[in-house]
Short mmCIF file of C-alpha atoms in Angstrom, two decimals:
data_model
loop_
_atom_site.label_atom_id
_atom_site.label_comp_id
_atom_site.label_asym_id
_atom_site.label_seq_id
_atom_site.Cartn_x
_atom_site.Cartn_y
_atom_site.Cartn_z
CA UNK S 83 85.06 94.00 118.33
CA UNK S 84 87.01 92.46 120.94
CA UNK S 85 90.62 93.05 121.07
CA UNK S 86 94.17 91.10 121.48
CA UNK S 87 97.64 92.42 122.35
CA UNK S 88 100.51 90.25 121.45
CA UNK S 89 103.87 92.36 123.35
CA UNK S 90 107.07 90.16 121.74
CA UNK S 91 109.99 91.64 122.36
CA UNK S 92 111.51 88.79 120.35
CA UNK S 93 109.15 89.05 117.37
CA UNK S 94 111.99 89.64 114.94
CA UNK S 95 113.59 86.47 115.76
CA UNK S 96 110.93 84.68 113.60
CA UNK S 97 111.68 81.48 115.36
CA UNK S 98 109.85 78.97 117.00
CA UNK S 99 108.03 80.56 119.65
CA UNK S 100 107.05 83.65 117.50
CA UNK S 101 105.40 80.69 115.11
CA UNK S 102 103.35 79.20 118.54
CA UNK S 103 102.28 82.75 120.10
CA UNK S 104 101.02 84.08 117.14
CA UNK S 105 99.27 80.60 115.96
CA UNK S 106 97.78 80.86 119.40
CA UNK S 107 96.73 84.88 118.12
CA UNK S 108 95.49 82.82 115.08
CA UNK S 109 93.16 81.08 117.00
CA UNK S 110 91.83 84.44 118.61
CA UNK S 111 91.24 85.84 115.10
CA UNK S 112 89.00 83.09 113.98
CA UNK S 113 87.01 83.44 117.53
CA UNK S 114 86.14 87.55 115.92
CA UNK S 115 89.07 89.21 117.87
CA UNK S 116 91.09 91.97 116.52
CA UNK S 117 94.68 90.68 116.68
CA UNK S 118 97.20 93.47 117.44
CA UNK S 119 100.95 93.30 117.54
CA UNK S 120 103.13 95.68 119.77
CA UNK S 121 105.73 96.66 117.80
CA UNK S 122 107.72 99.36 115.99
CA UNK S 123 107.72 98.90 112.91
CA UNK S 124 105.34 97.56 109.99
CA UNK S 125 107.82 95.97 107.85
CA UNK S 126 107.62 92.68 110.32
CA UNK S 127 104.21 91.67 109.33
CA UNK S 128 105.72 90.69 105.66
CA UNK S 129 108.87 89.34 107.55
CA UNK S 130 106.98 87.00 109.20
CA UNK S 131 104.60 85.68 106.27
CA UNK S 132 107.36 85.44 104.30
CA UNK S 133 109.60 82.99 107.01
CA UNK S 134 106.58 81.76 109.47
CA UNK S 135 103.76 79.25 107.95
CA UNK S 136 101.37 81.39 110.01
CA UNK S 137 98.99 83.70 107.62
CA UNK S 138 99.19 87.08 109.73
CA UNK S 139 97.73 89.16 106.82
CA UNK S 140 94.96 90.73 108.80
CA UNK S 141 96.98 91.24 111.83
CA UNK S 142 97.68 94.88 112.66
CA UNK S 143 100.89 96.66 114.41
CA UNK S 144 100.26 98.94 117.78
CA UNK S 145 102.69 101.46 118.08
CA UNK S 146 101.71 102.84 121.24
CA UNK S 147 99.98 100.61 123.78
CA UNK S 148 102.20 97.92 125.55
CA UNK S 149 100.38 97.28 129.00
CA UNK S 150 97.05 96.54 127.34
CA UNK S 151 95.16 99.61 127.70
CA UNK S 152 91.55 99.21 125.89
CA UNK S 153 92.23 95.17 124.96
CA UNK S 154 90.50 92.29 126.23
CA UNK S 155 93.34 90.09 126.12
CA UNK S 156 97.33 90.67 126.17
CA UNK S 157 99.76 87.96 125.87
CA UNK S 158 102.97 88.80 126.50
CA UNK S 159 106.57 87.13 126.25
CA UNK S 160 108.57 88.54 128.73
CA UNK S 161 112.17 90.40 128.47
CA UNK S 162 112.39 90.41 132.14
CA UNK S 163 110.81 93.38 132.50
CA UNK S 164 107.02 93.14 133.81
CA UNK S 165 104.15 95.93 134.40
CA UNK S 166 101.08 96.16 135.93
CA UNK S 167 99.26 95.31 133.10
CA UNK S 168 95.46 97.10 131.48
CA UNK S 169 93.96 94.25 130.30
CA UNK S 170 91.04 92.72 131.15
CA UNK S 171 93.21 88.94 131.01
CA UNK S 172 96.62 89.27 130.95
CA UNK S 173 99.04 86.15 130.57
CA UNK S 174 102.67 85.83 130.10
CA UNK S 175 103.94 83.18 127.91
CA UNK S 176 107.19 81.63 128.90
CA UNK S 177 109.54 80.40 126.69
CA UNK S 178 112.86 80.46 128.04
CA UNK S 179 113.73 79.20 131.76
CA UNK S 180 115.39 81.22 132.05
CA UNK S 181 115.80 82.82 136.34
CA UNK S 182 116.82 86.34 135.45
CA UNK S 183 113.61 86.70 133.35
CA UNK S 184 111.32 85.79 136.38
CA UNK S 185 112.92 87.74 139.37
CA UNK S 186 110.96 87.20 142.64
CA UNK S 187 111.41 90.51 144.61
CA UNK S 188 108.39 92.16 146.20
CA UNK S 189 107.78 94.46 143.60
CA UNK S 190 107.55 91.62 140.71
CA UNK S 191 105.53 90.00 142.88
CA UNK S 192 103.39 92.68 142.88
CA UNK S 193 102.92 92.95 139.39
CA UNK S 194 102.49 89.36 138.89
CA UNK S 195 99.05 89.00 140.82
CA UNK S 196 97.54 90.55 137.72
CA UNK S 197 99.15 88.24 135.25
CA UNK S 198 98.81 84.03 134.34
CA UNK S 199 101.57 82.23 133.39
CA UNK S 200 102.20 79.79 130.58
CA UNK S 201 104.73 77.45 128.53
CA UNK S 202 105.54 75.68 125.94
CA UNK S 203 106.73 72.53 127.60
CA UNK S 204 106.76 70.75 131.11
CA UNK S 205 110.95 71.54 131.17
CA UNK S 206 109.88 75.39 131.09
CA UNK S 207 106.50 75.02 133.26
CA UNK S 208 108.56 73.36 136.12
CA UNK S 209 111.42 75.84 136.39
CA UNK S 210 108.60 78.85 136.14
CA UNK S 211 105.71 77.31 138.44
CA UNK S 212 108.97 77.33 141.53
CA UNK S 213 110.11 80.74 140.17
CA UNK S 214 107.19 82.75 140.47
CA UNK S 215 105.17 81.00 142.58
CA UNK S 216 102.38 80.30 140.58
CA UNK S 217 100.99 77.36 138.56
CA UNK S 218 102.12 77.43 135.16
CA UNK S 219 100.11 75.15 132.33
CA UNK S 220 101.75 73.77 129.22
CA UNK S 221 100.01 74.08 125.89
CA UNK S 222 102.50 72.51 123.13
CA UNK S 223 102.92 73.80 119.58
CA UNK S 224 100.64 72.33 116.52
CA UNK S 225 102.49 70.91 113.75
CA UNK S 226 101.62 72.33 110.29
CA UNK S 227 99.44 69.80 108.11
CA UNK S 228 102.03 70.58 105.54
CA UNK S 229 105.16 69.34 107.30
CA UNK S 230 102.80 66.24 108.28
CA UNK S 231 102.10 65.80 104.63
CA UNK S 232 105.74 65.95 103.34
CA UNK S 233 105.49 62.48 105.73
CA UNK S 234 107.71 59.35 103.12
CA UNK S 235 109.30 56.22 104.13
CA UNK S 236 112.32 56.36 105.23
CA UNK S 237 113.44 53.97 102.34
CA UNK S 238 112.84 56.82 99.84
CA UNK S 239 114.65 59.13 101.36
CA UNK S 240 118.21 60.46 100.43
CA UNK S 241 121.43 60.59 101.79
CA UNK S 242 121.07 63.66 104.07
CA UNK S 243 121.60 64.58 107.45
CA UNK S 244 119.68 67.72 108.30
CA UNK S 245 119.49 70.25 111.73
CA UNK S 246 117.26 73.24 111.34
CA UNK S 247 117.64 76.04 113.99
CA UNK S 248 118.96 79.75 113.93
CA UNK S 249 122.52 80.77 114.05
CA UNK S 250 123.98 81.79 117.69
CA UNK S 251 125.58 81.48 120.21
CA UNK S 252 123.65 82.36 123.54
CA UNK S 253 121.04 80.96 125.37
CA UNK S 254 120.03 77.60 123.78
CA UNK S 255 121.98 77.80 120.57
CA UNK S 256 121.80 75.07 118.39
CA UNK S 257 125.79 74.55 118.25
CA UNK S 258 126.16 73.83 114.78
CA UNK S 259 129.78 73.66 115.31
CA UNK S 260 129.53 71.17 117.16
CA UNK S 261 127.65 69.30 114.45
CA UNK S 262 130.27 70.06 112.03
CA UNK S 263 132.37 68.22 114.08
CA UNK S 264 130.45 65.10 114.30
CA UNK S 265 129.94 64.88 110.81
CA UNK S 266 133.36 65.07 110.16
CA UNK S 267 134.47 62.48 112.87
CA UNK S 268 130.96 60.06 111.15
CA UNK S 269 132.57 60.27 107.42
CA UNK S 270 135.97 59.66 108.96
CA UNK S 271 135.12 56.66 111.41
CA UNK S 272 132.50 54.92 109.11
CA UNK S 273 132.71 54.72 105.54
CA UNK S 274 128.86 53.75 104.83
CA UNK S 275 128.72 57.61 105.09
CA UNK S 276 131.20 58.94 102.50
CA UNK S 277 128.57 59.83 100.57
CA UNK S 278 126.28 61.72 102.98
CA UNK S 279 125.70 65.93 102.90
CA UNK S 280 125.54 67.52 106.63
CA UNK S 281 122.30 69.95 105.79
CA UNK S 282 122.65 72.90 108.65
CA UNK S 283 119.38 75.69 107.83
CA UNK S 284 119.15 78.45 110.12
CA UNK S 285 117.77 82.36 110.67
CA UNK S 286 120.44 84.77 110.92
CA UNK S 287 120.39 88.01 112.95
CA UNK S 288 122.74 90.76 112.14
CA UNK S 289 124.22 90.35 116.17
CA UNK S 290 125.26 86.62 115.47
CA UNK S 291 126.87 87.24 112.22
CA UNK S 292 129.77 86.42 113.82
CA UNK S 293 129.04 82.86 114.79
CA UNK S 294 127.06 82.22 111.33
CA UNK S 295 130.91 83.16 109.51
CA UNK S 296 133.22 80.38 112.06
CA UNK S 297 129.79 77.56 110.80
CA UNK S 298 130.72 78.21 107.87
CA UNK S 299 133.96 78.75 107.94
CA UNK S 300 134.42 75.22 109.83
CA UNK S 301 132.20 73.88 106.79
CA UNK S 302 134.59 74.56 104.27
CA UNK S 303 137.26 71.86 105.34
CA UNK S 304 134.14 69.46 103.92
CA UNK S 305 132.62 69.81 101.00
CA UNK S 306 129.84 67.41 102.06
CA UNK S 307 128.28 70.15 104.36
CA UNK S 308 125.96 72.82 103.02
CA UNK S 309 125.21 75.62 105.21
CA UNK S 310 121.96 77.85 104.22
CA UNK S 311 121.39 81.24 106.08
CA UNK S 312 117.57 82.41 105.90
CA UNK S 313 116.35 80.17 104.09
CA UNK S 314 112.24 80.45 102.73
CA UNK S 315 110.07 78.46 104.39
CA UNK S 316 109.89 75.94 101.17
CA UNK S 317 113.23 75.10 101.02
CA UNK S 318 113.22 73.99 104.77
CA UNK S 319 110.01 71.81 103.36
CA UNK S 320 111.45 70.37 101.23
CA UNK S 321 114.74 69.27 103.35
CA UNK S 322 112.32 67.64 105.40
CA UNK S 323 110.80 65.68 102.73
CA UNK S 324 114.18 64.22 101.15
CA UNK S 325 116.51 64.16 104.50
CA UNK S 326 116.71 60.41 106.08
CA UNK S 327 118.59 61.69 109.43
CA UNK S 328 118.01 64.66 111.62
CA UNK S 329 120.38 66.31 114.47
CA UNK S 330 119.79 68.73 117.23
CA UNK S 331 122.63 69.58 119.53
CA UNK S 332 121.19 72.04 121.38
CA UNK S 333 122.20 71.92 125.77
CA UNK S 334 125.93 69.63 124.53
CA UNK S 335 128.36 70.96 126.42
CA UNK S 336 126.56 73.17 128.98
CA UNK S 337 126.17 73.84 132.71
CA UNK S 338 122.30 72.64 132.95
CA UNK S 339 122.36 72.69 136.44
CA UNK S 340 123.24 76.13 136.60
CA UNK S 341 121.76 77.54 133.33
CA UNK S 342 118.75 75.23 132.61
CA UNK S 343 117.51 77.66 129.62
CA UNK S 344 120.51 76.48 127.76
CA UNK S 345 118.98 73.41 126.01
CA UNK S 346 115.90 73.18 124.21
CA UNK S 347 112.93 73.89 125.75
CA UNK S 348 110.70 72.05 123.33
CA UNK S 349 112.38 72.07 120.23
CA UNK S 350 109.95 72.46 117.05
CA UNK S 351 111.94 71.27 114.68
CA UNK S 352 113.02 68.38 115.99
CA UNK S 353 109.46 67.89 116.01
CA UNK S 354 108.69 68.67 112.29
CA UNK S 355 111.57 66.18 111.70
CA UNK S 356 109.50 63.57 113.32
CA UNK S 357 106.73 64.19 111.77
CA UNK S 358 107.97 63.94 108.33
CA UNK S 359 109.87 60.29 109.39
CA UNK S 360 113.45 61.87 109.63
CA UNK S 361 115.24 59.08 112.38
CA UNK S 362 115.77 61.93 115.21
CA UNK S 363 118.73 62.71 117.38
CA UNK S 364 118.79 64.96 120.38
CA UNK S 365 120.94 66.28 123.13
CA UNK S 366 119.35 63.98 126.39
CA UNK S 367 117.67 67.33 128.37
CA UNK S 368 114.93 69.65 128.51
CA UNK S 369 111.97 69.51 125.81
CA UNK S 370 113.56 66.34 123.84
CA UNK S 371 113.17 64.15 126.92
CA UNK S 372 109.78 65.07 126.83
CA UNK S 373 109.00 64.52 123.23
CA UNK S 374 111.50 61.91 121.77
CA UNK S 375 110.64 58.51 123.50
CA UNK S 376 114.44 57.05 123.39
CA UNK S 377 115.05 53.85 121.27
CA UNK S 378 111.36 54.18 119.62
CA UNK S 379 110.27 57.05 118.24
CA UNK S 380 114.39 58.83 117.69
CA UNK S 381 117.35 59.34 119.82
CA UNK S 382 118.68 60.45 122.56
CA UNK S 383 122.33 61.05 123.20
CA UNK S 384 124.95 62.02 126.01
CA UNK S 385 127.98 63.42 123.78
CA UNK S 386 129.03 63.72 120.24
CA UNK S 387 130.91 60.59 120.56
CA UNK S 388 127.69 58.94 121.45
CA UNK S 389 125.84 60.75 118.92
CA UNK S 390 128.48 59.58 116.08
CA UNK S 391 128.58 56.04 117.07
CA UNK S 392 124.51 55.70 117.65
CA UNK S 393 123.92 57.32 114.15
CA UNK S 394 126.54 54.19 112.73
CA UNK S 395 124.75 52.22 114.51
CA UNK S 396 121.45 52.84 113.92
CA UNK S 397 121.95 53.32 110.28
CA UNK S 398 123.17 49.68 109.95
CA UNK S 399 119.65 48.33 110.66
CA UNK S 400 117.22 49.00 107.74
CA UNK S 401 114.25 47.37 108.90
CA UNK S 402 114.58 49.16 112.72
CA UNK S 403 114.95 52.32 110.45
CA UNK S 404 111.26 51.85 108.94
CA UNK S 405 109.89 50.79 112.66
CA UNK S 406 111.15 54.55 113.76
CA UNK S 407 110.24 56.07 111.35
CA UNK S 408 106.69 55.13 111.42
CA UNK S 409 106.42 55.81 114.89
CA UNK S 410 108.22 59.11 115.44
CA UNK S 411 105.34 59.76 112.65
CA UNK S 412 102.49 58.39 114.92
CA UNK S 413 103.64 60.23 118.49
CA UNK S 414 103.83 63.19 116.81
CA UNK S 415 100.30 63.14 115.04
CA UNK S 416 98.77 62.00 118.64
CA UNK S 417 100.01 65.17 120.66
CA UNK S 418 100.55 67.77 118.01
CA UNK S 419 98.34 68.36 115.11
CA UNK S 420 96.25 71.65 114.72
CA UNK S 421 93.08 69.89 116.18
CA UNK S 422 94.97 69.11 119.57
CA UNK S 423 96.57 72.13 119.91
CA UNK S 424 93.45 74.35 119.14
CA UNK S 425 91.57 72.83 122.19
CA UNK S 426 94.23 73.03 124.22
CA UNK S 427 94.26 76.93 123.71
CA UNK S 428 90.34 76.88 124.02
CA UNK S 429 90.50 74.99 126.98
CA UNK S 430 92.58 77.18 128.59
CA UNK S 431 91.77 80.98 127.38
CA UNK S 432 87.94 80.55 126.47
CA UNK S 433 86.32 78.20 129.12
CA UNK S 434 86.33 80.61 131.21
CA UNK S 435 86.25 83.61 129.51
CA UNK S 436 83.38 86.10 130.05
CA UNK S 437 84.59 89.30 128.51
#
């Protein structure tokens, strides 16, 4: 049987880009491959069926082997640290561009003859292709049937604003303090939204502990704001299905010029949103720009005044609602269901595979 090597040094994370590699190892299992993840300790595998919507039951843990030795395939997320790798294909999946990961000194260079690069948006792809060198293709995230099938009107929908995305406070945190904020300044400028909840969901990691206590510490003063650490997959479902409005501020307030990885690089959820008719607002940089077409299918915005005053705004018009809605819906079923994103990864990995 032939043989796959995920190497995640971010598996525990159970975030977005765990979900897309391993739907991508997914893929490899149905095509007869043994799928093998690198990592210490068993326990993970029911972590991530019990948070991911990806079924990893026959999946395996490797202990041992981390440059590929005996595999036909490795995929690998990078820490910064590369190696020649065993392999007969080796790739590295990029998901952060981030320049410290991708050092270009002679000996990296070395090491990256033997490896292909990938990412999970243009915004990464671009940053990575100049880094290393080398051309870097994009192959997007699927959306689950399930989130596309928790799809209503937004008529039928309740008085929630919802942002889904782990709790921290590095790279391209989802600054749910800052969200806090805007919510309070929304209730306080426009009174059409007295009776709104502020809906923040989010993965906690013992290391950002910290910045999960000041969220919810900050979302105390209100007692319109729910904050939910961990939550199981069906409760984040079923947020989807019932909330009307959906925030991402992800990239507000930092140096992009400098520090590019910290915005969203794609940003899945603000997908999933979409999908399920949620009227979308994003941060205007990286992945959103790619995904949200501005004024048609969601929002984007420059600052939290802008993201206040747009929501108010927005909000006011119920038939424009409906039209967004509907078509956030449609973009999102033309680039990301399971179908596209399955040739996409045979495209790339198996039309020209020979091993």
């Amino acid at each position: 049987m032939k043989k796959l090597l995920i190497v995640d040094p971010y598996l525990d994370v159970l975030g977005g880009g765990e979900e897309h590699i391993l739907s991508i190892g997914k893929i490899f299992e149905e095509k007869g491959y043994q799928v093998n993840l690198f990592w210490h300790d068993e326990s993970i595998l029911k972590a991530l069926q019990e948070r991911l919507s990806i079924r990893t039951e026959n999946f395996s843990i490797e202990k041992n082997e981390r440059k590929g030795t005996g595999y036909d395939i490795l995929l690998y997320i990078t820490d910064g640290s590369y190696f020649f790798p065993q392999a007969k294909k080796n790739y590295v999946f990029c998901m952060y561009p981030q320049k410290t990961l991708y050092k270009s000194n002679l000996l990296n260079k070395l090491k990256w003859k033997n490896w292909n690069f990938f990412a999970n948006s243009k915004y990464t792809s671009s940053y990575i292709s100049e880094w290393v060198g080398k051309e870097t293709d994009v192959i997007y995230p699927y959306i689950p049937d399930e989130i596309f099938e928790r799809y209503s009107p937004i008529s039928s929908k309740k008085k929630v604003i919802l942002s889904v995305g782990r709790f921290f406070s590095h790279l391209h945190a989802k600054n749910q303090h800052l969200l806090i904020d805007a919510f309070n300044r929304l209730q306080k400028n426009h009174s059409m939204f007295q009776d709104f909840q502020l809906v923040l969901i989010g993965g906690v990691k013992k290391e950002d502990e910290n910045y999960f206590n000041k969220v919810l510490e900050l979302s105390k003063s209100n007692p319109s704001i729910s904050v939910m650490k961990n939550a199981p997959y069906e409760t984040v479902l079923s947020y989807y299905s019932r909330a009307s409005i959906y925030w991402h501020a992800s990239g507000l307030g930092s140096d992009l010029a400098g520090r590019p990885e910290a915005t969203e690089h794609l940003g899945i959820t603000i997908l999933e949103a979409m999908a399920c008719g949620l009227i979308t607002f994003a941060y205007n940089s990286g992945g959103p720009k790619e995904t949200i077409e501005n004024g048609k299918t969601g929002f984007l915005y420059n600052s939290i005044d802008e993201l206040v005053e747009k929501t108010a705004k927005v909000f006011s018009n119920k038939q424009e609602l409906a039209e967004i809605s509907k078509r956030a819906f449609d973009s999102c079923k033309k680039t990301f269901l399971y179908e596209v994103f399955e040739k996409n990864v045979e495209n790339y990995f198996f039309s020209n595979l020979t091993i």
